JSON list of C-alpha atoms in Angstrom, two decimals:
[
{"chain": "D", "resi": 1, "resn": "LEU", "atom": "CA", "xyz": [-24.78, -71.36, -48.33]},
{"chain": "D", "resi": 2, "resn": "LYS", "atom": "CA", "xyz": [-22.18, -73.64, -49.76]},
{"chain": "D", "resi": 3, "resn": "ALA", "atom": "CA", "xyz": [-24.74, -74.84, -52.30]},
{"chain": "D", "resi": 4, "resn": "LEU", "atom": "CA", "xyz": [-25.11, -71.27, -53.50]},
{"chain": "D", "resi": 5, "resn": "GLY", "atom": "CA", "xyz": [-21.39, -70.87, -53.78]},
{"chain": "D", "resi": 6, "resn": "VAL", "atom": "CA", "xyz": [-21.15, -68.42, -50.98]},
{"chain": "D", "resi": 7, "resn": "GLU", "atom": "CA", "xyz": [-19.01, -69.29, -48.13]},
{"chain": "D", "resi": 8, "resn": "GLY", "atom": "CA", "xyz": [-20.22, -67.90, -44.84]},
{"chain": "D", "resi": 9, "resn": "ASP", "atom": "CA", "xyz": [-18.84, -67.69, -41.41]},
{"chain": "D", "resi": 10, "resn": "THR", "atom": "CA", "xyz": [-19.23, -70.59, -39.19]},
{"chain": "D", "resi": 11, "resn": "PRO", "atom": "CA", "xyz": [-20.72, -69.97, -35.77]},
{"chain": "D", "resi": 12, "resn": "GLU", "atom": "CA", "xyz": [-17.21, -70.22, -34.33]},
{"chain": "D", "resi": 13, "resn": "ASP", "atom": "CA", "xyz": [-15.96, -67.55, -36.74]},
{"chain": "D", "resi": 14, "resn": "THR", "atom": "CA", "xyz": [-18.84, -65.27, -35.79]},
{"chain": "D", "resi": 15, "resn": "LEU", "atom": "CA", "xyz": [-18.13, -65.84, -32.09]},
{"chain": "D", "resi": 16, "resn": "ARG", "atom": "CA", "xyz": [-14.42, -65.08, -32.58]},
{"chain": "D", "resi": 17, "resn": "THR", "atom": "CA", "xyz": [-15.29, -61.91, -34.50]},
{"chain": "D", "resi": 18, "resn": "LEU", "atom": "CA", "xyz": [-17.69, -60.80, -31.78]},
{"chain": "D", "resi": 19, "resn": "ILE", "atom": "CA", "xyz": [-15.16, -61.54, -29.04]},
{"chain": "D", "resi": 20, "resn": "GLY", "atom": "CA", "xyz": [-12.47, -59.63, -30.95]},
{"chain": "D", "resi": 21, "resn": "ARG", "atom": "CA", "xyz": [-14.80, -56.66, -31.39]},
{"chain": "D", "resi": 22, "resn": "LEU", "atom": "CA", "xyz": [-15.77, -56.85, -27.71]},
{"chain": "D", "resi": 23, "resn": "ASN", "atom": "CA", "xyz": [-12.09, -56.78, -26.72]},
{"chain": "D", "resi": 24, "resn": "ASP", "atom": "CA", "xyz": [-11.54, -53.75, -28.98]},
{"chain": "D", "resi": 25, "resn": "VAL", "atom": "CA", "xyz": [-14.52, -51.99, -27.38]},
{"chain": "D", "resi": 26, "resn": "ARG", "atom": "CA", "xyz": [-13.18, -52.83, -23.91]},
{"chain": "D", "resi": 27, "resn": "ASP", "atom": "CA", "xyz": [-9.72, -51.48, -24.78]},
{"chain": "D", "resi": 28, "resn": "ARG", "atom": "CA", "xyz": [-11.23, -48.28, -26.16]},
{"chain": "D", "resi": 29, "resn": "GLN", "atom": "CA", "xyz": [-13.44, -48.02, -23.06]},
{"chain": "D", "resi": 30, "resn": "LYS", "atom": "CA", "xyz": [-10.36, -48.34, -20.79]},
{"chain": "D", "resi": 31, "resn": "THR", "atom": "CA", "xyz": [-8.59, -45.66, -22.81]},
{"chain": "D", "resi": 32, "resn": "LEU", "atom": "CA", "xyz": [-11.62, -43.38, -22.61]},
{"chain": "D", "resi": 33, "resn": "ASP", "atom": "CA", "xyz": [-11.99, -44.02, -18.86]},
{"chain": "D", "resi": 34, "resn": "LYS", "atom": "CA", "xyz": [-8.33, -43.13, -18.32]},
{"chain": "D", "resi": 35, "resn": "GLN", "atom": "CA", "xyz": [-8.64, -39.97, -20.42]},
{"chain": "D", "resi": 36, "resn": "ASN", "atom": "CA", "xyz": [-11.81, -39.04, -18.56]},
{"chain": "D", "resi": 37, "resn": "ALA", "atom": "CA", "xyz": [-10.10, -39.51, -15.18]},
{"chain": "D", "resi": 38, "resn": "ASP", "atom": "CA", "xyz": [-7.14, -37.41, -16.37]},
{"chain": "D", "resi": 39, "resn": "LEU", "atom": "CA", "xyz": [-9.51, -34.66, -17.52]},
{"chain": "D", "resi": 40, "resn": "VAL", "atom": "CA", "xyz": [-11.32, -34.69, -14.16]},
{"chain": "D", "resi": 41, "resn": "LYS", "atom": "CA", "xyz": [-7.97, -34.31, -12.35]},
{"chain": "D", "resi": 42, "resn": "GLU", "atom": "CA", "xyz": [-6.92, -31.51, -14.70]},
{"chain": "D", "resi": 43, "resn": "ASN", "atom": "CA", "xyz": [-10.25, -29.77, -14.22]},
{"chain": "D", "resi": 44, "resn": "GLU", "atom": "CA", "xyz": [-9.93, -29.96, -10.43]},
{"chain": "D", "resi": 45, "resn": "ARG", "atom": "CA", "xyz": [-6.35, -28.68, -10.57]},
{"chain": "D", "resi": 46, "resn": "LEU", "atom": "CA", "xyz": [-7.45, -25.73, -12.72]},
{"chain": "D", "resi": 47, "resn": "ARG", "atom": "CA", "xyz": [-10.31, -24.94, -10.32]},
{"chain": "D", "resi": 48, "resn": "ARG", "atom": "CA", "xyz": [-7.91, -24.89, -7.39]},
{"chain": "D", "resi": 49, "resn": "ARG", "atom": "CA", "xyz": [-5.49, -22.69, -9.29]},
{"chain": "D", "resi": 50, "resn": "ASN", "atom": "CA", "xyz": [-8.30, -20.32, -10.22]},
{"chain": "D", "resi": 51, "resn": "GLN", "atom": "CA", "xyz": [-9.37, -20.14, -6.58]},
{"chain": "D", "resi": 52, "resn": "ASP", "atom": "CA", "xyz": [-5.76, -19.52, -5.54]},
{"chain": "D", "resi": 53, "resn": "VAL", "atom": "CA", "xyz": [-5.43, -16.69, -8.06]},
{"chain": "D", "resi": 54, "resn": "SER", "atom": "CA", "xyz": [-8.73, -15.19, -6.91]},
{"chain": "D", "resi": 55, "resn": "GLY", "atom": "CA", "xyz": [-7.58, -15.46, -3.32]},
{"chain": "D", "resi": 56, "resn": "GLN", "atom": "CA", "xyz": [-4.26, -13.81, -4.12]},
{"chain": "D", "resi": 57, "resn": "VAL", "atom": "CA", "xyz": [-6.00, -10.99, -5.96]},
{"chain": "D", "resi": 58, "resn": "ASN", "atom": "CA", "xyz": [-8.40, -10.50, -3.05]},
{"chain": "D", "resi": 59, "resn": "GLU", "atom": "CA", "xyz": [-5.53, -10.48, -0.55]},
{"chain": "D", "resi": 60, "resn": "ALA", "atom": "CA", "xyz": [-3.62, -7.95, -2.64]},
{"chain": "D", "resi": 61, "resn": "VAL", "atom": "CA", "xyz": [-6.68, -5.72, -2.96]},
{"chain": "D", "resi": 62, "resn": "ASN", "atom": "CA", "xyz": [-7.35, -5.93, 0.78]},
{"chain": "D", "resi": 63, "resn": "GLY", "atom": "CA", "xyz": [-3.71, -5.13, 1.54]},
{"chain": "D", "resi": 64, "resn": "LEU", "atom": "CA", "xyz": [-3.77, -2.09, -0.71]},
{"chain": "D", "resi": 65, "resn": "ARG", "atom": "CA", "xyz": [-7.08, -0.98, 0.78]},
{"chain": "D", "resi": 66, "resn": "GLU", "atom": "CA", "xyz": [-5.59, -1.21, 4.31]},
{"chain": "D", "resi": 67, "resn": "GLN", "atom": "CA", "xyz": [-2.52, 0.77, 3.23]},
{"chain": "D", "resi": 68, "resn": "TYR", "atom": "CA", "xyz": [-4.76, 3.39, 1.64]},
{"chain": "D", "resi": 69, "resn": "ASP", "atom": "CA", "xyz": [-6.90, 3.67, 4.77]},
{"chain": "D", "resi": 70, "resn": "LYS", "atom": "CA", "xyz": [-3.83, 4.00, 7.02]},
{"chain": "D", "resi": 71, "resn": "ARG", "atom": "CA", "xyz": [-2.29, 6.63, 4.78]},
{"chain": "D", "resi": 72, "resn": "GLN", "atom": "CA", "xyz": [-5.56, 8.54, 4.57]},
{"chain": "D", "resi": 73, "resn": "ALA", "atom": "CA", "xyz": [-5.90, 8.52, 8.38]},
{"chain": "D", "resi": 74, "resn": "GLN", "atom": "CA", "xyz": [-2.29, 9.67, 8.70]},
{"chain": "D", "resi": 75, "resn": "LEU", "atom": "CA", "xyz": [-2.88, 12.51, 6.24]},
{"chain": "D", "resi": 76, "resn": "GLN", "atom": "CA", "xyz": [-6.05, 13.55, 8.05]},
{"chain": "D", "resi": 77, "resn": "ASN", "atom": "CA", "xyz": [-4.14, 13.64, 11.34]},
{"chain": "D", "resi": 78, "resn": "GLU", "atom": "CA", "xyz": [-1.42, 15.74, 9.75]},
{"chain": "D", "resi": 79, "resn": "GLN", "atom": "CA", "xyz": [-4.03, 18.05, 8.26]},
{"chain": "D", "resi": 80, "resn": "LEU", "atom": "CA", "xyz": [-5.72, 18.50, 11.64]},
{"chain": "D", "resi": 81, "resn": "SER", "atom": "CA", "xyz": [-2.36, 19.17, 13.28]},
{"chain": "D", "resi": 82, "resn": "LEU", "atom": "CA", "xyz": [-1.40, 21.74, 10.66]},
{"chain": "D", "resi": 83, "resn": "THR", "atom": "CA", "xyz": [-4.82, 23.39, 10.85]},
{"chain": "D", "resi": 84, "resn": "ALA", "atom": "CA", "xyz": [-4.47, 23.67, 14.63]},
{"chain": "D", "resi": 85, "resn": "LYS", "atom": "CA", "xyz": [-0.97, 25.13, 14.24]},
{"chain": "D", "resi": 86, "resn": "ILE", "atom": "CA", "xyz": [-2.20, 27.67, 11.67]},
{"chain": "D", "resi": 87, "resn": "GLN", "atom": "CA", "xyz": [-5.06, 28.63, 13.97]},
{"chain": "D", "resi": 88, "resn": "GLU", "atom": "CA", "xyz": [-2.65, 29.02, 16.89]},
{"chain": "D", "resi": 89, "resn": "LEU", "atom": "CA", "xyz": [-0.33, 31.24, 14.86]},
{"chain": "D", "resi": 90, "resn": "THR", "atom": "CA", "xyz": [-3.27, 33.27, 13.52]},
{"chain": "D", "resi": 91, "resn": "ASP", "atom": "CA", "xyz": [-4.52, 33.80, 17.07]},
{"chain": "D", "resi": 92, "resn": "LYS", "atom": "CA", "xyz": [-1.05, 34.93, 18.13]},
{"chain": "D", "resi": 93, "resn": "LEU", "atom": "CA", "xyz": [-0.98, 37.48, 15.30]},
{"chain": "D", "resi": 94, "resn": "LYS", "atom": "CA", "xyz": [-4.47, 38.77, 16.07]},
{"chain": "D", "resi": 95, "resn": "LYS", "atom": "CA", "xyz": [-3.93, 38.99, 19.84]},
{"chain": "D", "resi": 96, "resn": "PRO", "atom": "CA", "xyz": [-2.66, 42.41, 20.96]},
{"chain": "D", "resi": 97, "resn": "ASP", "atom": "CA", "xyz": [0.72, 42.27, 22.58]},
{"chain": "D", "resi": 98, "resn": "THR", "atom": "CA", "xyz": [0.09, 42.80, 26.27]},
{"chain": "D", "resi": 99, "resn": "GLU", "atom": "CA", "xyz": [3.68, 42.15, 27.19]},
{"chain": "D", "resi": 100, "resn": "LYS", "atom": "CA", "xyz": [6.14, 44.85, 26.32]},
{"chain": "D", "resi": 101, "resn": "LYS", "atom": "CA", "xyz": [9.04, 43.40, 24.50]},
{"chain": "D", "resi": 102, "resn": "THR", "atom": "CA", "xyz": [12.40, 44.52, 25.62]},
{"chain": "D", "resi": 103, "resn": "ALA", "atom": "CA", "xyz": [14.89, 45.49, 23.02]},
{"chain": "D", "resi": 104, "resn": "ASP", "atom": "CA", "xyz": [17.12, 42.55, 23.82]},
{"chain": "D", "resi": 105, "resn": "SER", "atom": "CA", "xyz": [14.38, 39.91, 23.95]},
{"chain": "D", "resi": 106, "resn": "ASP", "atom": "CA", "xyz": [15.93, 38.10, 21.02]},
{"chain": "D", "resi": 107, "resn": "ILE", "atom": "CA", "xyz": [19.31, 37.78, 22.73]},
{"chain": "D", "resi": 108, "resn": "PRO", "atom": "CA", "xyz": [19.67, 34.37, 24.38]},
{"chain": "D", "resi": 109, "resn": "LEU", "atom": "CA", "xyz": [20.41, 34.28, 28.08]},
{"chain": "D", "resi": 110, "resn": "GLY", "atom": "CA", "xyz": [23.82, 33.27, 29.32]},
{"chain": "D", "resi": 111, "resn": "LEU", "atom": "CA", "xyz": [25.92, 35.05, 26.69]},
{"chain": "D", "resi": 112, "resn": "GLY", "atom": "CA", "xyz": [26.95, 37.87, 28.99]},
{"chain": "D", "resi": 113, "resn": "LEU", "atom": "CA", "xyz": [24.63, 40.28, 27.20]},
{"chain": "D", "resi": 114, "resn": "ASP", "atom": "CA", "xyz": [21.80, 40.00, 29.72]},
{"chain": "D", "resi": 115, "resn": "GLY", "atom": "CA", "xyz": [20.06, 43.32, 30.25]},
{"chain": "D", "resi": 116, "resn": "MET", "atom": "CA", "xyz": [21.98, 45.12, 27.55]},
{"chain": "D", "resi": 117, "resn": "GLY", "atom": "CA", "xyz": [19.86, 47.58, 25.67]},
{"chain": "D", "resi": 118, "resn": "SER", "atom": "CA", "xyz": [17.00, 47.37, 28.09]},
{"chain": "D", "resi": 119, "resn": "SER", "atom": "CA", "xyz": [15.63, 50.25, 30.04]},
{"chain": "D", "resi": 120, "resn": "THR", "atom": "CA", "xyz": [17.45, 49.02, 33.13]},
{"chain": "D", "resi": 121, "resn": "GLY", "atom": "CA", "xyz": [20.69, 50.34, 31.81]},
{"chain": "D", "resi": 122, "resn": "GLY", "atom": "CA", "xyz": [23.72, 48.83, 30.18]},
{"chain": "D", "resi": 123, "resn": "SER", "atom": "CA", "xyz": [26.04, 49.80, 27.43]},
{"chain": "D", "resi": 124, "resn": "ALA", "atom": "CA", "xyz": [23.91, 48.54, 24.53]},
{"chain": "D", "resi": 125, "resn": "SER", "atom": "CA", "xyz": [21.67, 50.82, 22.54]},
{"chain": "D", "resi": 126, "resn": "GLN", "atom": "CA", "xyz": [19.29, 50.23, 19.67]},
{"chain": "D", "resi": 127, "resn": "GLY", "atom": "CA", "xyz": [19.83, 52.26, 16.53]},
{"chain": "D", "resi": 128, "resn": "SER", "atom": "CA", "xyz": [17.14, 53.65, 14.25]},
{"chain": "D", "resi": 129, "resn": "ASP", "atom": "CA", "xyz": [17.65, 50.73, 11.89]},
{"chain": "D", "resi": 130, "resn": "GLY", "atom": "CA", "xyz": [16.75, 48.24, 14.63]},
{"chain": "D", "resi": 131, "resn": "MET", "atom": "CA", "xyz": [20.34, 47.03, 15.09]},
{"chain": "D", "resi": 132, "resn": "MET", "atom": "CA", "xyz": [21.59, 46.53, 18.59]},
{"chain": "D", "resi": 133, "resn": "TRP", "atom": "CA", "xyz": [24.83, 48.38, 19.14]},
{"chain": "D", "resi": 134, "resn": "VAL", "atom": "CA", "xyz": [26.95, 47.34, 22.08]},
{"chain": "D", "resi": 135, "resn": "ALA", "atom": "CA", "xyz": [29.25, 50.10, 23.28]},
{"chain": "D", "resi": 136, "resn": "PRO", "atom": "CA", "xyz": [29.45, 51.98, 19.98]},
{"chain": "D", "resi": 137, "resn": "THR", "atom": "CA", "xyz": [32.53, 54.17, 19.68]},
{"chain": "D", "resi": 138, "resn": "ASP", "atom": "CA", "xyz": [30.62, 57.15, 18.37]},
{"chain": "D", "resi": 139, "resn": "GLN", "atom": "CA", "xyz": [27.80, 56.99, 20.90]},
{"chain": "D", "resi": 140, "resn": "LYS", "atom": "CA", "xyz": [26.71, 60.34, 22.23]},
{"chain": "D", "resi": 141, "resn": "GLU", "atom": "CA", "xyz": [25.96, 60.51, 25.89]}
]
């Protein structure tokens, strides 16, 4: 090659070049391996986070579903109770009054007005307007 005027690499130069290139490739391979390991860790972390979010959403949905079911059962119980109460009151209205009500049945006991206005006697009398008059001054005997 020298005879042609072209200088070429000696075998030592070629070996040095190859070793230098090999070292560059090794450095790049280490960098790529590190980046790959970092990406694998990041991917795993994101998977766990996604599972955590899915789990939280599922827990929240299940909690709301339980609350809904409890509330629905409570409302059904209240509805049954109210329906029974309405039926009881309707039956009371439909049933003929077998007991004769006394005129003073709405007066509580223990007020000293016991028996007033009833047929057993007493100084109370019921007016035409339904008012109970106790010893009226203009009462006609």
